[in-house]
Amino acid sequence: MALPVPRKDSLLGSLHSPAYLRWQAALQVLWLFALIQAPWAVNGFHWRWFLPTVLSIVIYLVCYAQAFLGSMKRLPFHALAIVATGFALWPVNGVALGLVAIGLALLAFAARPGLWLGATAAAAILTLAWSVAFGIPAWHAAVVALTGLAGGMSNFLYVRSARRDLELRLSQVEVRRLATLAERERIGRDLHDLLGHTLSLITLKSELARRLATADPARAQREMEEVERVARHTLGEVRSAVTGLRAGDLASELVAARVMLEASGIALDTSMPDALRLPESVQASLALVLREAITNIHRHSQASAARVDIIRTGKEFSMRISDNGRGGLAAHGNGVSGMRERVRQVGGSLAIDSPAKQGTTLTIALTLSPALTESVA
């Protein structure tokens, strides 16, 4: 049987069904067994408490499901209905205290702190009245207040954090979309500028050569030779442009790394020369190594902080990538072999220091050859 699909304006739908809320929704249903088992174990079976308990479970399940799957505008109503059901059942079933606590905690999901705090205070006062009317221990009022505040505060802070994370992810998606659109427009302009005039020239010379093919074969041959020369030159320019588009650079990768890590709660510090000049082929390979290392930190490290230090002193270049995560990175796992091969291709070396539970440090060292140094001079 398929599970109910949350509305887009529901608690789960608006937060894209985070795993934490799905697990909370499932686990808080299991406690209903105690709602029947506890009074049965203490007082034995009796319709006086059993029938109201069953009815309250039905009301609870409907309202609880709607709190997560229904419209957020109706969430306060469903949460308060659970609180009211708890108070109605309390005189015959003391475990109904759990309904009150869960209802107050759910109310905090509505992101209306005034309503949640006011309802918690009112529930504590009503518990005192119930203690007089039905002999419920007066200290249960403190339990209601504390559980309502603690559970509600946890839910309130979680939803606020989840909404901020979702907004950040959506903004990152929008930034990437706009950047992609801008890049497409730039590529289109570059290709138009690069090929428009050249293709027009090739077309004119080809038409001229066709007309001269019988009247002046020698000139027609020269025109076609010129067409060939222009075509080869243009082909070289297109290849250079494509190479430039494909090549990555360390500065851009550091920006992307910061976005990725900070979105997952990992602080990133960086250190890089203001004017870092490296051959395109070397910088492209190092950028891919940096990307792979940052991806490993994001996926596997369980770190809270990371750092990238890039140093260039004359012909000597080094890049140090470290984190304070769980460590234990295998020498040939998680893309390390690929990184090592990329570094080796540009004449460098990669060292790994990854003791268990003490973080991981990757150190890339490279000595630029005179030829490579001159290519960017």
Short mmCIF file of C-alpha atoms in Angstrom, two decimals:
data_model
loop_
_atom_site.label_atom_id
_atom_site.label_comp_id
_atom_site.label_asym_id
_atom_site.label_seq_id
_atom_site.Cartn_x
_atom_site.Cartn_y
_atom_site.Cartn_z
CA MET A 1 0.00 0.00 0.00
CA ALA A 2 1.41 3.39 -1.00
CA LEU A 3 2.12 5.90 1.75
CA PRO A 4 0.10 9.16 1.72
CA VAL A 5 1.71 11.93 -0.32
CA PRO A 6 2.14 15.17 1.68
CA ARG A 7 0.66 18.37 0.31
CA LYS A 8 3.12 20.90 -1.02
CA ASP A 9 2.06 23.36 1.70
CA SER A 10 2.30 20.75 4.47
CA LEU A 11 5.05 20.42 7.06
CA LEU A 12 6.72 17.52 5.22
CA GLY A 13 6.01 18.93 1.77
CA SER A 14 7.37 22.42 2.48
CA LEU A 15 10.61 20.94 3.87
CA HIS A 16 10.91 18.29 1.11
CA SER A 17 10.22 15.41 3.55
CA PRO A 18 13.45 15.42 5.60
CA ALA A 19 14.37 12.04 7.10
CA TYR A 20 14.36 13.41 10.67
CA LEU A 21 10.69 14.38 10.49
CA ARG A 22 9.67 11.12 8.83
CA TRP A 23 11.37 9.12 11.60
CA GLN A 24 9.84 11.33 14.29
CA ALA A 25 6.39 10.90 12.78
CA ALA A 26 6.82 7.11 12.77
CA LEU A 27 8.33 6.74 16.25
CA GLN A 28 5.76 8.91 18.00
CA VAL A 29 3.03 6.55 16.82
CA LEU A 30 4.63 3.56 18.54
CA TRP A 31 4.10 4.99 22.03
CA LEU A 32 0.34 4.44 21.58
CA PHE A 33 0.91 0.86 22.74
CA ALA A 34 1.70 2.28 26.18
CA LEU A 35 -1.60 4.16 26.13
CA ILE A 36 -3.38 0.80 26.37
CA GLN A 37 -0.76 -1.46 27.96
CA ALA A 38 -0.04 0.75 31.02
CA PRO A 39 -3.60 1.08 32.40
CA TRP A 40 -4.31 -2.57 31.51
CA ALA A 41 -1.27 -3.67 33.54
CA VAL A 42 -2.25 -1.49 36.53
CA ASN A 43 -6.06 -1.68 36.62
CA GLY A 44 -6.92 -4.55 34.31
CA PHE A 45 -9.39 -4.34 31.46
CA HIS A 46 -12.43 -2.11 31.92
CA TRP A 47 -14.62 -0.41 29.35
CA ARG A 48 -14.51 2.76 31.44
CA TRP A 49 -10.97 3.52 30.31
CA PHE A 50 -10.63 1.21 27.29
CA LEU A 51 -13.36 2.70 25.07
CA PRO A 52 -12.30 6.37 25.59
CA THR A 53 -8.69 5.33 24.97
CA VAL A 54 -9.55 3.67 21.64
CA LEU A 55 -11.57 6.72 20.57
CA SER A 56 -8.72 9.03 21.55
CA ILE A 57 -6.25 6.94 19.51
CA VAL A 58 -8.44 7.35 16.43
CA ILE A 59 -8.61 11.13 16.93
CA TYR A 60 -4.88 11.26 17.62
CA LEU A 61 -3.91 9.34 14.48
CA VAL A 62 -6.10 11.51 12.24
CA CYS A 63 -4.87 14.79 13.72
CA TYR A 64 -1.25 13.60 13.90
CA ALA A 65 -1.24 12.56 10.24
CA GLN A 66 -2.80 15.86 9.21
CA ALA A 67 -0.23 17.80 11.24
CA PHE A 68 2.53 16.36 9.03
CA LEU A 69 0.69 15.83 5.73
CA GLY A 70 -2.01 18.51 5.76
CA SER A 71 -1.84 22.24 5.22
CA MET A 72 0.44 24.20 7.55
CA LYS A 73 -2.41 26.64 8.12
CA ARG A 74 -4.35 23.85 9.82
CA LEU A 75 -1.42 22.51 11.87
CA PRO A 76 -2.24 24.56 15.02
CA PHE A 77 -5.82 23.23 14.95
CA HIS A 78 -4.69 19.61 14.73
CA ALA A 79 -2.02 20.07 17.42
CA LEU A 80 -4.49 21.71 19.81
CA ALA A 81 -7.02 18.96 19.05
CA ILE A 82 -4.44 16.40 20.25
CA VAL A 83 -3.86 18.46 23.42
CA ALA A 84 -7.63 18.65 24.05
CA THR A 85 -7.97 14.89 23.45
CA GLY A 86 -5.24 14.29 26.03
CA PHE A 87 -7.00 16.37 28.67
CA ALA A 88 -10.33 14.66 27.92
CA LEU A 89 -8.78 11.20 28.36
CA TRP A 90 -6.56 12.08 31.33
CA PRO A 91 -9.14 11.50 34.12
CA VAL A 92 -9.49 7.81 33.14
CA ASN A 93 -6.01 7.15 31.68
CA GLY A 94 -2.97 8.83 33.21
CA VAL A 95 -0.78 8.01 30.17
CA ALA A 96 -2.80 10.65 28.28
CA LEU A 97 -0.17 13.07 29.60
CA GLY A 98 1.82 11.95 26.54
CA LEU A 99 -0.91 13.23 24.19
CA VAL A 100 -0.71 16.66 25.80
CA ALA A 101 3.09 16.76 25.53
CA ILE A 102 3.10 15.63 21.88
CA GLY A 103 0.38 18.10 20.93
CA LEU A 104 2.31 21.01 22.48
CA ALA A 105 5.52 19.92 20.73
CA LEU A 106 3.70 19.68 17.39
CA LEU A 107 2.34 23.18 17.89
CA ALA A 108 5.89 24.55 17.74
CA PHE A 109 6.21 23.29 14.14
CA ALA A 110 3.79 26.06 13.14
CA ALA A 111 6.61 28.60 13.73
CA ARG A 112 4.32 30.76 15.88
CA PRO A 113 6.20 30.93 19.19
CA GLY A 114 3.58 33.08 20.88
CA LEU A 115 0.84 30.52 20.23
CA TRP A 116 3.04 27.59 21.30
CA LEU A 117 4.27 29.26 24.54
CA GLY A 118 0.79 30.50 25.38
CA ALA A 119 -0.68 27.04 24.85
CA THR A 120 2.03 25.48 27.03
CA ALA A 121 1.28 27.92 29.87
CA ALA A 122 -2.46 27.33 29.51
CA ALA A 123 -1.93 23.55 29.54
CA ALA A 124 0.10 23.78 32.75
CA ILE A 125 -2.63 25.86 34.42
CA LEU A 126 -5.32 23.48 33.19
CA THR A 127 -3.34 20.57 34.64
CA LEU A 128 -3.53 22.26 38.05
CA ALA A 129 -7.29 22.53 37.61
CA TRP A 130 -7.43 18.84 36.63
CA SER A 131 -5.46 17.98 39.77
CA VAL A 132 -8.19 19.59 41.87
CA ALA A 133 -11.08 18.14 39.87
CA PHE A 134 -9.81 14.61 39.20
CA GLY A 135 -7.06 14.03 41.74
CA ILE A 136 -4.22 14.20 39.22
CA PRO A 137 -0.89 14.90 41.01
CA ALA A 138 -0.20 18.65 40.96
CA TRP A 139 3.43 18.13 39.97
CA HIS A 140 2.20 16.92 36.60
CA ALA A 141 1.71 20.61 35.77
CA ALA A 142 5.50 21.02 35.90
CA VAL A 143 5.89 17.95 33.68
CA VAL A 144 3.50 19.44 31.12
CA ALA A 145 5.33 22.76 31.16
CA LEU A 146 8.81 21.23 30.87
CA THR A 147 7.94 18.69 28.18
CA GLY A 148 6.00 21.29 26.21
CA LEU A 149 8.89 23.75 26.38
CA ALA A 150 11.65 21.19 25.71
CA GLY A 151 9.90 19.34 22.89
CA GLY A 152 8.55 22.52 21.39
CA MET A 153 11.91 24.28 21.50
CA SER A 154 13.56 21.31 19.76
CA ASN A 155 10.92 21.29 17.01
CA PHE A 156 10.92 25.07 16.62
CA LEU A 157 14.69 25.27 16.23
CA TYR A 158 14.77 22.26 13.90
CA VAL A 159 12.16 23.70 11.53
CA ARG A 160 13.85 27.09 11.50
CA SER A 161 17.21 25.47 10.71
CA ALA A 162 15.66 23.16 8.09
CA ARG A 163 13.97 26.07 6.34
CA ARG A 164 17.21 28.03 6.25
CA ASP A 165 19.07 25.03 4.84
CA LEU A 166 16.37 24.54 2.23
CA GLU A 167 16.48 28.22 1.25
CA LEU A 168 20.27 27.99 0.99
CA ARG A 169 20.07 24.91 -1.24
CA LEU A 170 17.42 26.53 -3.43
CA SER A 171 19.48 29.72 -3.70
CA GLN A 172 22.52 27.65 -4.69
CA VAL A 173 20.47 25.89 -7.36
CA GLU A 174 19.29 29.27 -8.65
CA VAL A 175 22.83 30.68 -8.64
CA ARG A 176 24.08 27.65 -10.59
CA ARG A 177 21.18 27.98 -13.04
CA LEU A 178 21.88 31.66 -13.63
CA ALA A 179 25.61 30.99 -13.93
CA THR A 180 24.93 28.25 -16.48
CA LEU A 181 22.62 30.54 -18.42
CA ALA A 182 25.19 33.35 -18.41
CA GLU A 183 27.90 30.92 -19.51
CA ARG A 184 25.75 29.66 -22.36
CA GLU A 185 25.13 33.22 -23.51
CA ARG A 186 28.85 33.99 -23.31
CA ILE A 187 29.74 30.84 -25.25
CA GLY A 188 27.15 31.76 -27.88
CA ARG A 189 28.62 35.25 -28.24
CA ASP A 190 32.18 33.91 -28.39
CA LEU A 191 31.32 31.33 -31.03
CA HIS A 192 29.42 33.90 -33.05
CA ASP A 193 32.35 36.30 -32.94
CA LEU A 194 34.80 33.51 -33.65
CA LEU A 195 32.96 31.73 -36.46
CA GLY A 196 30.58 34.27 -37.96
CA HIS A 197 33.10 36.29 -39.98
CA THR A 198 35.24 33.25 -40.81
CA LEU A 199 32.37 31.14 -42.15
CA SER A 200 31.15 34.08 -44.23
CA LEU A 201 34.64 34.41 -45.69
CA ILE A 202 34.85 30.68 -46.44
CA THR A 203 31.43 30.82 -48.14
CA LEU A 204 32.41 33.76 -50.37
CA LYS A 205 35.74 32.23 -51.38
CA SER A 206 34.11 28.84 -52.05
CA GLU A 207 31.52 30.49 -54.33
CA LEU A 208 34.28 32.39 -56.12
CA ALA A 209 36.34 29.23 -56.59
CA ARG A 210 33.28 27.44 -58.02
CA ARG A 211 32.75 30.21 -60.58
CA LEU A 212 36.45 30.25 -61.50
CA ALA A 213 36.80 26.48 -61.70
CA THR A 214 36.40 26.43 -65.51
CA ALA A 215 37.39 30.00 -66.44
CA ASP A 216 40.55 30.29 -64.32
CA PRO A 217 41.47 26.96 -62.69
CA ALA A 218 44.76 28.27 -61.30
CA ARG A 219 43.07 31.10 -59.41
CA ALA A 220 40.28 28.78 -58.29
CA GLN A 221 42.95 26.51 -56.80
CA ARG A 222 44.53 29.46 -54.95
CA GLU A 223 41.13 30.44 -53.57
CA MET A 224 40.54 26.90 -52.31
CA GLU A 225 43.99 26.84 -50.74
CA GLU A 226 43.04 30.06 -48.94
CA VAL A 227 39.78 28.45 -47.83
CA GLU A 228 41.76 25.51 -46.44
CA ARG A 229 44.17 27.82 -44.59
CA VAL A 230 41.32 29.85 -43.05
CA ALA A 231 39.45 26.67 -42.07
CA ARG A 232 42.51 25.17 -40.36
CA HIS A 233 43.20 28.43 -38.51
CA THR A 234 39.59 28.61 -37.35
CA LEU A 235 39.67 24.98 -36.26
CA GLY A 236 42.69 25.76 -34.06
CA GLU A 237 40.88 28.73 -32.52
CA VAL A 238 37.79 26.61 -31.79
CA ARG A 239 39.93 23.94 -30.13
CA SER A 240 41.63 26.57 -27.98
CA ALA A 241 38.27 28.01 -26.99
CA VAL A 242 36.88 24.59 -26.06
CA THR A 243 40.03 23.79 -24.06
CA GLY A 244 39.61 27.04 -22.17
CA LEU A 245 35.97 26.23 -21.42
CA ARG A 246 36.82 22.78 -20.11
CA ALA A 247 39.78 23.83 -18.00
CA GLY A 248 39.13 24.44 -14.33
CA ASP A 249 40.97 26.87 -12.08
CA LEU A 250 41.77 26.72 -8.39
CA ALA A 251 40.07 30.00 -7.49
CA SER A 252 36.73 28.83 -8.93
CA GLU A 253 37.08 25.44 -7.24
CA LEU A 254 37.66 27.12 -3.88
CA VAL A 255 34.42 29.09 -4.29
CA ALA A 256 32.53 25.91 -5.18
CA ALA A 257 34.18 24.10 -2.25
CA ARG A 258 33.05 26.76 0.21
CA VAL A 259 29.45 26.56 -1.05
CA MET A 260 29.41 22.75 -0.80
CA LEU A 261 31.00 22.45 2.63
CA GLU A 262 29.22 25.33 4.35
CA ALA A 263 25.88 24.03 3.08
CA SER A 264 26.62 20.79 4.95
CA GLY A 265 27.76 22.57 8.13
CA ILE A 266 31.53 22.35 7.56
CA ALA A 267 33.47 25.60 7.98
CA LEU A 268 36.15 26.16 5.34
CA ASP A 269 39.23 28.39 5.70
CA THR A 270 41.41 29.08 2.65
CA SER A 271 44.77 30.61 1.93
CA MET A 272 45.86 31.37 -1.65
CA PRO A 273 48.18 33.89 -3.36
CA ASP A 274 46.39 36.89 -4.84
CA ALA A 275 47.94 36.29 -8.26
CA LEU A 276 48.51 32.59 -8.77
CA ARG A 277 49.88 31.91 -12.26
CA LEU A 278 50.10 28.30 -13.34
CA PRO A 279 50.02 26.59 -16.74
CA GLU A 280 46.43 25.81 -17.79
CA SER A 281 47.06 22.05 -17.95
CA VAL A 282 48.58 22.01 -14.45
CA GLN A 283 45.89 24.19 -12.93
CA ALA A 284 43.12 22.13 -14.54
CA SER A 285 44.53 18.90 -13.05
CA LEU A 286 45.02 20.45 -9.62
CA ALA A 287 41.49 21.86 -9.70
CA LEU A 288 40.11 18.36 -10.28
CA VAL A 289 42.23 17.02 -7.42
CA LEU A 290 40.89 19.77 -5.14
CA ARG A 291 37.32 18.99 -6.23
CA GLU A 292 37.74 15.28 -5.43
CA ALA A 293 39.30 16.02 -2.04
CA ILE A 294 36.50 18.43 -1.08
CA THR A 295 33.90 15.88 -2.20
CA ASN A 296 35.52 13.29 0.08
CA ILE A 297 35.37 15.71 3.01
CA HIS A 298 31.71 16.44 2.27
CA ARG A 299 30.69 12.78 1.93
CA HIS A 300 32.92 10.80 4.26
CA SER A 301 34.85 12.91 6.79
CA GLN A 302 32.11 13.80 9.33
CA ALA A 303 34.20 16.94 9.93
CA SER A 304 33.14 20.30 11.31
CA ALA A 305 36.02 22.30 9.80
CA ALA A 306 38.36 22.09 6.82
CA ARG A 307 41.22 24.13 5.43
CA VAL A 308 42.92 24.59 2.04
CA ASP A 309 46.37 26.21 1.84
CA ILE A 310 47.83 26.94 -1.61
CA ILE A 311 51.44 28.18 -1.74
CA ARG A 312 53.62 29.15 -4.71
CA THR A 313 57.27 30.06 -4.10
CA GLY A 314 59.25 30.40 -7.29
CA LYS A 315 59.15 27.02 -9.02
CA GLU A 316 57.79 25.28 -5.91
CA PHE A 317 54.04 24.78 -5.57
CA SER A 318 52.14 23.05 -2.76
CA MET A 319 48.48 22.55 -1.87
CA ARG A 320 47.47 21.27 1.57
CA ILE A 321 43.87 20.10 2.17
CA SER A 322 42.98 19.15 5.75
CA ASP A 323 39.93 18.45 7.90
CA ASN A 324 39.19 17.56 11.53
CA GLY A 325 36.99 14.58 10.71
CA ARG A 326 37.15 10.90 11.51
CA GLY A 327 40.30 10.18 9.46
CA GLY A 328 41.18 6.66 8.47
CA LEU A 329 41.24 7.48 4.74
CA ALA A 330 42.54 4.50 2.77
CA ALA A 331 45.60 5.07 0.63
CA HIS A 332 43.76 3.87 -2.47
CA GLY A 333 40.13 4.49 -1.56
CA ASN A 334 37.57 7.26 -2.08
CA GLY A 335 39.15 8.47 -5.33
CA VAL A 336 42.67 8.73 -3.89
CA SER A 337 44.14 6.66 -6.73
CA GLY A 338 42.62 9.02 -9.26
CA MET A 339 43.96 12.06 -7.43
CA ARG A 340 47.40 10.52 -7.16
CA GLU A 341 47.43 9.77 -10.90
CA ARG A 342 46.40 13.33 -11.82
CA VAL A 343 49.15 14.76 -9.62
CA ARG A 344 51.68 12.34 -11.10
CA GLN A 345 50.73 13.42 -14.64
CA VAL A 346 51.85 16.98 -13.93
CA GLY A 347 55.05 15.82 -12.25
CA GLY A 348 53.98 16.17 -8.63
CA SER A 349 53.48 13.97 -5.59
CA LEU A 350 50.60 13.41 -3.18
CA ALA A 351 51.04 12.49 0.50
CA ILE A 352 48.27 11.38 2.86
CA ASP A 353 48.18 11.64 6.65
CA SER A 354 44.91 10.21 7.97
CA PRO A 355 45.10 8.71 11.49
CA ALA A 356 41.80 7.35 12.77
CA LYS A 357 39.62 9.96 14.54
CA GLN A 358 42.25 12.67 13.98
CA GLY A 359 41.29 14.08 10.62
CA THR A 360 42.89 13.83 7.20
CA THR A 361 45.56 15.90 5.47
CA LEU A 362 46.42 15.69 1.77
CA THR A 363 49.60 17.41 0.67
CA ILE A 364 50.32 17.96 -3.03
CA ALA A 365 53.84 19.10 -3.93
CA LEU A 366 54.99 20.13 -7.39
CA THR A 367 58.16 21.59 -8.87
CA LEU A 368 57.39 23.53 -12.04
CA SER A 369 59.78 22.86 -14.88
CA PRO A 370 61.41 25.83 -16.64
CA ALA A 371 59.29 25.16 -19.71
CA LEU A 372 56.08 25.27 -17.72
CA THR A 373 57.22 28.38 -15.86
CA GLU A 374 58.00 30.18 -19.11
CA SER A 375 54.61 29.25 -20.56
CA VAL A 376 52.84 31.53 -18.07
CA ALA A 377 55.48 34.21 -17.79
#
